[in-house]
mmCIF file of C-alpha atoms and ligand atoms in Angstrom:
data_model
loop_
_atom_site.group_PDB
_atom_site.id
_atom_site.type_symbol
_atom_site.label_atom_id
_atom_site.label_comp_id
_atom_site.label_asym_id
_atom_site.label_seq_id
_atom_site.Cartn_x
_atom_site.Cartn_y
_atom_site.Cartn_z
ATOM 1 C CA MET C 17 13.535 0.498 8.075
ATOM 2 C CA PHE C 18 11.112 -1.794 6.002
ATOM 3 C CA THR C 19 11.380 -2.769 2.066
ATOM 4 C CA GLN C 20 7.873 -2.232 -0.399
ATOM 5 C CA ILE C 21 8.030 -4.458 -3.339
ATOM 6 C CA GLU C 22 5.121 -3.827 -6.124
ATOM 7 C CA ILE C 23 5.533 -7.430 -7.103
ATOM 8 C CA THR C 24 1.518 -6.813 -9.610
ATOM 9 C CA THR C 25 -0.132 -3.521 -10.953
ATOM 10 C CA ALA C 26 -3.002 -5.849 -12.060
ATOM 11 C CA CYS C 27 -5.972 -5.823 -10.233
ATOM 12 C CA ASN C 28 -10.098 -7.211 -10.518
ATOM 13 C CA ALA C 29 -10.700 -3.200 -9.177
ATOM 14 C CA LYS C 30 -11.227 -0.318 -10.549
ATOM 15 C CA CYS C 31 -11.463 2.494 -6.730
ATOM 16 C CA PHE C 32 -12.289 5.871 -8.616
ATOM 17 C CA TYR C 33 -9.452 7.665 -5.772
ATOM 18 C CA CYS C 34 -6.708 4.505 -7.400
ATOM 19 C CA PRO C 35 -4.371 4.899 -10.344
ATOM 20 C CA SER C 36 -4.650 1.597 -11.008
ATOM 21 C CA ASP C 37 -6.334 1.562 -14.204
ATOM 22 C CA THR C 38 -4.946 4.099 -16.045
ATOM 23 C CA MET C 39 -1.457 2.408 -15.614
ATOM 24 C CA LYS C 40 0.232 -1.513 -17.907
ATOM 25 C CA HIS C 41 -1.313 -4.330 -15.779
ATOM 26 C CA THR C 42 2.269 -6.595 -15.108
ATOM 27 C CA HIS C 43 3.689 -9.210 -12.530
ATOM 28 C CA MET C 44 6.707 -8.346 -11.897
ATOM 29 C CA SER C 45 9.211 -11.394 -12.991
ATOM 30 C CA TRP C 46 10.733 -13.939 -10.576
ATOM 31 C CA GLY C 47 14.320 -12.895 -11.170
ATOM 32 C CA CYS C 48 13.695 -9.715 -10.485
ATOM 33 C CA PHE C 49 11.320 -10.423 -7.367
ATOM 34 C CA GLU C 50 14.826 -12.833 -5.951
ATOM 35 C CA LYS C 51 17.028 -10.441 -7.267
ATOM 36 C CA ILE C 52 15.975 -8.021 -4.585
ATOM 37 C CA VAL C 53 15.191 -9.828 -1.551
ATOM 38 C CA GLN C 54 18.791 -11.148 -2.321
ATOM 39 C CA THR C 55 20.156 -7.478 -1.491
ATOM 40 C CA GLU C 56 18.347 -7.208 2.025
ATOM 41 C CA LYS C 57 21.187 -7.996 3.422
ATOM 42 C CA SER C 58 20.090 -9.133 7.391
ATOM 43 C CA PRO C 59 16.113 -10.265 8.155
ATOM 44 C CA THR C 60 13.503 -6.956 7.463
ATOM 45 C CA MET C 61 10.035 -6.647 6.685
ATOM 46 C CA LEU C 62 8.512 -7.120 3.628
ATOM 47 C CA LEU C 63 5.648 -5.359 2.197
ATOM 48 C CA LEU C 64 4.129 -6.945 -0.822
ATOM 49 C CA GLN C 65 1.909 -4.535 -2.463
ATOM 50 C CA GLY C 66 2.624 -1.995 -4.592
ATOM 51 C CA THR C 67 0.037 -0.116 -6.865
ATOM 52 C CA GLY C 68 -1.961 -3.297 -8.072
ATOM 53 C CA GLU C 69 -3.624 -6.701 -5.831
ATOM 54 C CA PRO C 70 -0.707 -8.843 -5.034
ATOM 55 C CA LEU C 71 -2.840 -11.815 -4.616
ATOM 56 C CA LEU C 72 -3.557 -11.498 -8.126
ATOM 57 C CA HIS C 73 0.280 -12.957 -8.656
ATOM 58 C CA PRO C 74 0.975 -16.073 -10.320
ATOM 59 C CA PHE C 75 3.235 -16.795 -7.496
ATOM 60 C CA PHE C 76 2.497 -14.957 -4.526
ATOM 61 C CA TRP C 77 2.462 -17.492 -1.866
ATOM 62 C CA GLU C 78 5.972 -19.074 -3.859
ATOM 63 C CA MET C 79 7.056 -15.080 -3.666
ATOM 64 C CA VAL C 80 5.963 -15.281 0.822
ATOM 65 C CA ALA C 81 8.401 -18.875 0.982
ATOM 66 C CA TYR C 82 11.568 -17.803 0.048
ATOM 67 C CA ALA C 83 11.161 -14.429 1.510
ATOM 68 C CA LYS C 84 10.540 -16.294 4.613
ATOM 69 C CA SER C 85 13.206 -19.125 3.653
ATOM 70 C CA LYS C 86 15.134 -15.808 3.929
ATOM 71 C CA GLY C 87 14.379 -14.650 7.848
ATOM 72 C CA HIS C 88 11.903 -11.458 6.442
ATOM 73 C CA ARG C 89 8.784 -10.483 8.154
ATOM 74 C CA ILE C 90 5.621 -10.555 5.860
ATOM 75 C CA SER C 91 2.841 -8.154 5.004
ATOM 76 C CA THR C 92 0.453 -7.022 3.112
ATOM 77 C CA ILE C 93 -2.488 -5.000 2.318
ATOM 78 C CA THR C 94 -6.096 -6.579 -0.045
ATOM 79 C CA ASN C 95 -8.426 -6.136 -1.225
ATOM 80 C CA GLY C 96 -10.191 -9.546 -0.025
ATOM 81 C CA THR C 97 -11.725 -10.206 -3.087
ATOM 82 C CA MET C 98 -9.701 -13.692 -3.138
ATOM 83 C CA ALA C 99 -9.348 -16.313 0.028
ATOM 84 C CA LEU C 100 -6.362 -16.741 2.392
ATOM 85 C CA SER C 101 -5.978 -20.899 3.841
ATOM 86 C CA GLU C 102 -4.996 -21.614 7.266
ATOM 87 C CA ILE C 103 -1.683 -21.694 6.205
ATOM 88 C CA HIS C 104 -1.779 -18.572 4.193
ATOM 89 C CA SER C 105 -3.293 -16.843 7.591
ATOM 90 C CA VAL C 106 0.350 -18.962 9.073
ATOM 91 C CA LEU C 107 2.779 -17.324 6.909
ATOM 92 C CA LEU C 108 2.299 -13.585 7.001
ATOM 93 C CA ASP C 109 3.517 -11.564 9.842
ATOM 94 C CA HIS C 110 0.516 -8.848 9.062
ATOM 95 C CA ILE C 111 -2.303 -8.915 6.600
ATOM 96 C CA GLY C 112 -4.355 -6.346 5.383
ATOM 97 C CA PHE C 113 -7.881 -5.538 4.199
ATOM 98 C CA SER C 114 -9.259 -2.847 2.465
ATOM 99 C CA LEU C 115 -12.805 -1.858 3.548
ATOM 100 C CA ASP C 116 -14.262 1.531 3.004
ATOM 101 C CA THR C 117 -17.807 0.616 3.850
ATOM 102 C CA LEU C 118 -20.006 -1.908 4.922
ATOM 103 C CA ASP C 119 -23.135 -0.736 2.165
ATOM 104 C CA GLU C 120 -22.397 -2.847 -1.356
ATOM 105 C CA VAL C 121 -23.937 -0.764 -3.007
ATOM 106 C CA LEU C 122 -21.474 2.614 -2.337
ATOM 107 C CA ALA C 123 -18.509 0.108 -2.868
ATOM 108 C CA LYS C 124 -19.988 0.126 -6.114
ATOM 109 C CA ARG C 125 -20.134 2.871 -7.022
ATOM 110 C CA SER C 126 -16.603 4.095 -5.308
ATOM 111 C CA GLY C 127 -15.213 0.934 -7.924
ATOM 112 C CA ARG C 128 -14.840 -1.365 -4.572
ATOM 113 C CA THR C 129 -15.800 -5.187 -5.040
ATOM 114 C CA SER C 130 -18.217 -6.276 -2.627
ATOM 115 C CA PRO C 131 -17.716 -5.593 0.938
ATOM 116 C CA SER C 132 -19.946 -8.903 2.056
ATOM 117 C CA GLN C 133 -16.483 -11.067 0.511
ATOM 118 C CA THR C 134 -14.485 -9.458 1.441
ATOM 119 C CA ILE C 135 -15.778 -9.345 5.372
ATOM 120 C CA LYS C 136 -16.238 -13.678 4.602
ATOM 121 C CA HIS C 137 -12.127 -13.688 3.813
ATOM 122 C CA LEU C 138 -11.222 -11.520 6.156
ATOM 123 C CA LEU C 139 -13.351 -13.593 8.796
ATOM 124 C CA ALA C 140 -12.026 -16.740 7.527
ATOM 125 C CA CYS C 141 -8.289 -15.440 8.096
ATOM 126 C CA TYR C 142 -9.411 -14.319 11.300
ATOM 127 C CA LYS C 143 -10.738 -17.411 12.806
ATOM 128 C CA HIS C 144 -6.577 -18.852 12.300
ATOM 129 C CA ALA C 145 -5.038 -15.404 13.016
ATOM 130 C CA PRO C 146 -7.341 -12.627 14.711
ATOM 131 C CA LYS C 147 -4.152 -10.707 16.012
ATOM 132 C CA LYS C 148 -2.235 -10.377 11.965
ATOM 133 C CA ILE C 149 -5.236 -8.561 10.501
ATOM 134 C CA LYS C 150 -5.583 -4.776 10.108
ATOM 135 C CA LEU C 151 -8.082 -3.107 8.275
ATOM 136 C CA TYR C 152 -7.154 0.195 6.039
ATOM 137 C CA ALA C 153 -10.680 2.165 5.009
ATOM 138 C CA VAL C 154 -9.583 5.536 2.357
ATOM 139 C CA ASN C 155 -11.827 8.459 3.925
ATOM 140 C CA TYR C 156 -13.707 10.331 0.512
ATOM 141 C CA GLY C 157 -16.532 11.267 2.420
ATOM 142 C CA GLN C 158 -18.668 8.817 3.760
ATOM 143 C CA ASP C 159 -20.412 7.474 6.764
ATOM 144 C CA LEU C 160 -17.144 5.473 8.814
ATOM 145 C CA ALA C 161 -19.440 4.640 11.890
ATOM 146 C CA PRO C 162 -20.477 1.758 10.343
ATOM 147 C CA LEU C 163 -16.847 0.450 9.560
ATOM 148 C CA LYS C 164 -15.785 1.870 13.193
ATOM 149 C CA ALA C 165 -18.307 -0.248 14.302
ATOM 150 C CA PHE C 166 -17.228 -3.632 13.002
ATOM 151 C CA ALA C 167 -14.152 -3.440 13.514
ATOM 152 C CA ASN C 168 -14.613 -2.983 17.797
ATOM 153 C CA GLU C 169 -16.342 -5.852 17.708
ATOM 154 C CA TYR C 170 -13.411 -7.971 16.465
ATOM 155 C CA ASN C 171 -10.919 -5.664 18.225
ATOM 156 C CA LEU C 172 -9.270 -5.074 14.711
ATOM 157 C CA PRO C 173 -6.978 -1.687 13.647
ATOM 158 C CA LEU C 174 -8.313 0.212 11.762
ATOM 159 C CA PHE C 175 -6.754 2.969 9.884
ATOM 160 C CA ILE C 176 -8.727 5.719 8.021
ATOM 161 C CA GLN C 177 -5.949 6.532 4.906
ATOM 162 C CA ARG C 178 -6.896 10.154 3.769
ATOM 163 C CA ILE C 179 -7.878 10.562 0.064
ATOM 164 C CA GLN C 180 -3.770 11.000 -1.032
ATOM 165 C CA PRO C 181 -3.865 14.380 -1.907
ATOM 166 C CA LYS C 182 0.126 14.120 -3.599
ATOM 167 C CA LYS C 183 -0.361 14.942 -7.246
ATOM 168 C CA SER C 184 1.013 11.197 -8.354
ATOM 169 C CA TYR C 185 -2.146 9.987 -7.266
ATOM 170 C CA GLN C 186 -4.061 11.960 -8.674
ATOM 171 C CA THR C 187 -5.687 10.428 -13.314
ATOM 172 C CA HIS C 188 -9.725 10.897 -11.163
ATOM 173 C CA TYR C 189 -9.852 13.523 -8.787
ATOM 174 C CA THR C 190 -8.095 16.157 -7.595
ATOM 175 C CA THR C 191 -7.697 18.525 -4.486
ATOM 176 C CA GLU C 192 -6.834 21.806 -3.602
ATOM 177 C CA PRO C 193 -3.577 22.398 -3.164
ATOM 178 C CA LEU C 194 -2.320 23.191 0.753
ATOM 179 C CA PRO C 195 0.835 25.593 1.494
ATOM 180 C CA TYR C 196 4.531 23.388 2.624
ATOM 181 C CA VAL C 197 4.926 24.329 5.097
ATOM 182 C CA THR C 198 8.470 22.662 5.861
ATOM 183 C CA HIS C 199 11.082 20.977 3.049
ATOM 184 C CA GLN C 200 12.439 17.877 5.367
ATOM 185 C CA CYS C 201 11.221 14.128 3.954
ATOM 186 C CA SER C 202 11.928 11.692 7.039
ATOM 187 C CA TYR C 203 11.436 9.287 4.999
ATOM 188 C CA LEU C 204 14.520 10.949 3.611
ATOM 189 C CA GLU C 205 16.105 11.931 6.546
ATOM 190 C CA ASN C 206 15.583 8.383 8.364
ATOM 191 C CA LYS C 207 15.916 5.834 5.398
ATOM 192 C CA LYS C 208 12.683 4.726 6.352
ATOM 193 C CA MET C 209 12.428 2.378 3.304
ATOM 194 C CA ARG C 210 13.480 1.424 0.320
ATOM 195 C CA TYR C 211 10.261 0.504 -2.519
ATOM 196 C CA TYR C 212 10.431 -0.902 -5.491
ATOM 197 C CA PHE C 213 8.232 -0.418 -8.536
ATOM 198 C CA VAL C 214 7.753 -3.665 -10.469
ATOM 199 C CA ASP C 215 10.013 -2.955 -12.840
ATOM 200 C CA GLY C 216 12.455 -3.192 -10.145
ATOM 201 C CA THR C 217 12.980 0.052 -10.233
ATOM 202 C CA LYS C 218 14.066 1.849 -6.312
ATOM 203 C CA ALA C 219 13.106 4.692 -4.835
ATOM 204 C CA PRO C 220 12.297 6.423 -1.299
ATOM 205 C CA CYS C 221 9.264 6.009 -0.171
ATOM 206 C CA CYS C 222 6.228 4.261 -1.601
ATOM 207 C CA PHE C 223 4.188 7.344 -3.213
ATOM 208 C CA MET C 224 5.541 8.200 -6.185
ATOM 209 C CA ILE C 225 3.877 5.817 -8.570
ATOM 210 C CA ASP C 226 4.639 6.433 -12.024
ATOM 211 C CA SER C 227 8.484 4.898 -11.801
ATOM 212 C CA THR C 228 9.722 6.968 -15.007
ATOM 213 C CA LYS C 229 9.014 10.221 -13.020
ATOM 214 C CA VAL C 230 11.127 8.975 -9.775
ATOM 215 C CA LEU C 231 14.395 11.318 -9.129
ATOM 216 C CA HIS C 232 17.227 10.386 -8.135
ATOM 217 C CA THR C 233 16.666 10.138 -4.343
ATOM 218 C CA LYS C 234 20.248 12.822 -4.111
ATOM 219 C CA VAL C 235 18.308 14.666 -6.635
ATOM 220 C CA ILE C 236 15.559 15.206 -4.230
ATOM 221 C CA GLN C 237 17.669 16.357 -1.479
ATOM 222 C CA HIS C 238 19.075 18.747 -3.488
ATOM 223 C CA ASN C 239 15.744 20.216 -4.724
ATOM 224 C CA LEU C 240 14.351 20.524 -1.338
ATOM 225 C CA ALA C 241 17.293 21.549 1.150
ATOM 226 C CA GLN C 242 17.189 24.852 -2.022
ATOM 227 C CA LYS C 243 13.637 24.951 -0.940
ATOM 228 C CA ASN C 244 11.939 23.352 -4.223
ATOM 229 C CA VAL C 245 9.599 20.426 -4.508
ATOM 230 C CA PRO C 246 10.354 18.068 -6.996
ATOM 231 C CA SER C 247 7.497 17.052 -9.690
ATOM 232 C CA CYS C 248 7.757 13.694 -7.866
ATOM 233 C CA CYS C 249 7.288 15.553 -3.849
ATOM 234 C CA THR C 250 4.262 16.968 -5.685
ATOM 235 C CA GLN C 251 1.384 17.754 -2.354
ATOM 236 C CA CYS C 252 3.172 15.089 -0.625
ATOM 237 C CA GLY C 253 1.996 15.177 2.684
ATOM 238 C CA GLU C 254 5.621 15.012 5.120
ATOM 239 C CA LEU C 255 5.476 18.874 3.106
ATOM 240 C CA THR C 256 2.674 19.975 3.974
ATOM 241 C CA GLY C 257 2.484 17.955 7.433
ATOM 242 C CA VAL C 258 -0.967 16.608 6.707
ATOM 243 C CA LYS C 259 -0.463 12.906 8.150
ATOM 244 C CA ARG C 260 -1.659 10.589 5.665
ATOM 245 C CA LEU C 261 -3.100 7.849 8.588
ATOM 246 C CA TYR C 262 -5.436 8.619 11.669
ATOM 247 C CA MET C 263 -7.867 5.729 13.463
HETATM 248 C C1 SAM Z 98 -2.899 0.509 -4.046
HETATM 249 S S1 SAM Z 98 -4.098 -0.418 -2.633
HETATM 250 C C2 SAM Z 98 -2.887 -1.828 -3.209
HETATM 251 C C3 SAM Z 98 -3.039 -3.075 -2.123
HETATM 252 C C4 SAM Z 98 -5.173 -3.420 -3.149
HETATM 253 N N1 SAM Z 98 -5.424 -3.274 -4.477
HETATM 254 C C5 SAM Z 98 -5.839 -2.951 -1.470
HETATM 255 O O1 SAM Z 98 -6.370 -2.402 -2.631
HETATM 256 O O2 SAM Z 98 -5.675 -3.333 -0.778
HETATM 257 C C6 SAM Z 98 -3.048 0.067 -0.725
HETATM 258 C C7 SAM Z 98 -3.952 0.765 -0.282
HETATM 259 O O3 SAM Z 98 -4.212 2.356 -1.057
HETATM 260 C C8 SAM Z 98 -5.016 2.891 -0.629
HETATM 261 N N2 SAM Z 98 -5.034 3.690 -0.999
HETATM 262 C C9 SAM Z 98 -5.626 3.301 -2.956
HETATM 263 N N3 SAM Z 98 -5.356 4.741 -3.196
HETATM 264 C C10 SAM Z 98 -5.710 5.390 -2.860
HETATM 265 C C11 SAM Z 98 -5.440 7.472 -2.951
HETATM 266 N N4 SAM Z 98 -5.782 8.282 -3.394
HETATM 267 N N5 SAM Z 98 -6.324 7.667 -1.438
HETATM 268 C C12 SAM Z 98 -5.892 6.973 -0.023
HETATM 269 N N6 SAM Z 98 -5.322 5.916 -0.538
HETATM 270 C C13 SAM Z 98 -4.756 5.076 -1.803
HETATM 271 C C14 SAM Z 98 -6.149 1.511 -1.412
HETATM 272 O O4 SAM Z 98 -7.458 1.973 0.107
HETATM 273 C C15 SAM Z 98 -5.490 0.325 -0.441
HETATM 274 O O5 SAM Z 98 -6.098 0.553 1.537
HETATM 275 S S1 SF4 Z 99 -7.106 0.480 -3.978
HETATM 276 FE FE1 SF4 Z 99 -6.899 -1.434 -4.692
HETATM 277 S S2 SF4 Z 99 -8.224 -2.228 -5.083
HETATM 278 FE FE2 SF4 Z 99 -9.159 -0.034 -5.833
HETATM 279 S S3 SF4 Z 99 -7.583 -0.223 -7.696
HETATM 280 FE FE3 SF4 Z 99 -6.233 -0.076 -5.823
HETATM 281 S S4 SF4 Z 99 -5.137 -1.084 -6.443
HETATM 282 FE FE4 SF4 Z 99 -7.086 -2.834 -7.351
HETATM 283 S S1 SF4 Z 100 7.145 11.836 -1.604
HETATM 284 FE FE1 SF4 Z 100 9.770 13.209 -1.705
HETATM 285 S S2 SF4 Z 100 8.757 14.731 -0.179
HETATM 286 FE FE2 SF4 Z 100 7.096 11.932 -0.062
HETATM 287 S S3 SF4 Z 100 7.646 11.165 0.887
HETATM 288 FE FE3 SF4 Z 100 8.806 10.153 -1.193
HETATM 289 S S4 SF4 Z 100 10.445 11.897 -1.141
HETATM 290 FE FE4 SF4 Z 100 9.514 12.067 -0.001
#
């Protein structure tokens, strides 16, 4: 079980596959964050990231320090536009960098920021905490070989994310609907995670994007038991059997 907190929906990039630009850009209040951390009864892994760039939160490092003081381990994923100091690399337990390509032109066309800037910030972190860094790429059909070679050179785990077939992500693209192969969701059955949207709304997974469209967990479970897929779960990989991440 881990907890993910969408501390901000603000972003300085416009990745074509991400719904961030259609959302109201706002930061989670300190009070809301503090309340969520205080509801955690025992130390856990806190993933500080949702649809937005976490390092843009003006109190990001205060949030990290506060959660660490309560015994939690902290993970985040960043687009690499901001530099992290040595102390920052020490405070974080896992640091994910999103990098889809090394090609500046392609990255720009996709709405991502400069790969060389991300690599510069990644390598600065690597100097202090090489084992904490992971790479995340979205596969939208680009040549992944140069990225794999870069990951190999530095011995970094590379997680390749399928472009999300889940409908809640698809404000700027569509994918062909896939058949549902099950109505069982491991996130619900194993209580894998708690997700908090920027407004403090709670959800049983991180795939719903819009807090206003989240149904109560019991309602989702009831629907799935009746073999109905509720709208907040449309085309979720849990139900189509298509895994989101691969190496
Ligand atoms: C929503 S971002 C938030 C953190 C940060 N802004 C970043 O880009 O790393 C978290 C991860 O989700 C991925 N992501 C966003 N939209 C996606 C989509 N439609 N399909 C697959 N992955 C996606 C991003 O590439 C990133 O690795
Ligand atoms: S994937 Fe990350 S960097 Fe790209 S637009 Fe979404 S939140 Fe911003
Ligand atoms: S969107 Fe629905 S089916 Fe998918 S992980 Fe979340 S609760 Fe489970």
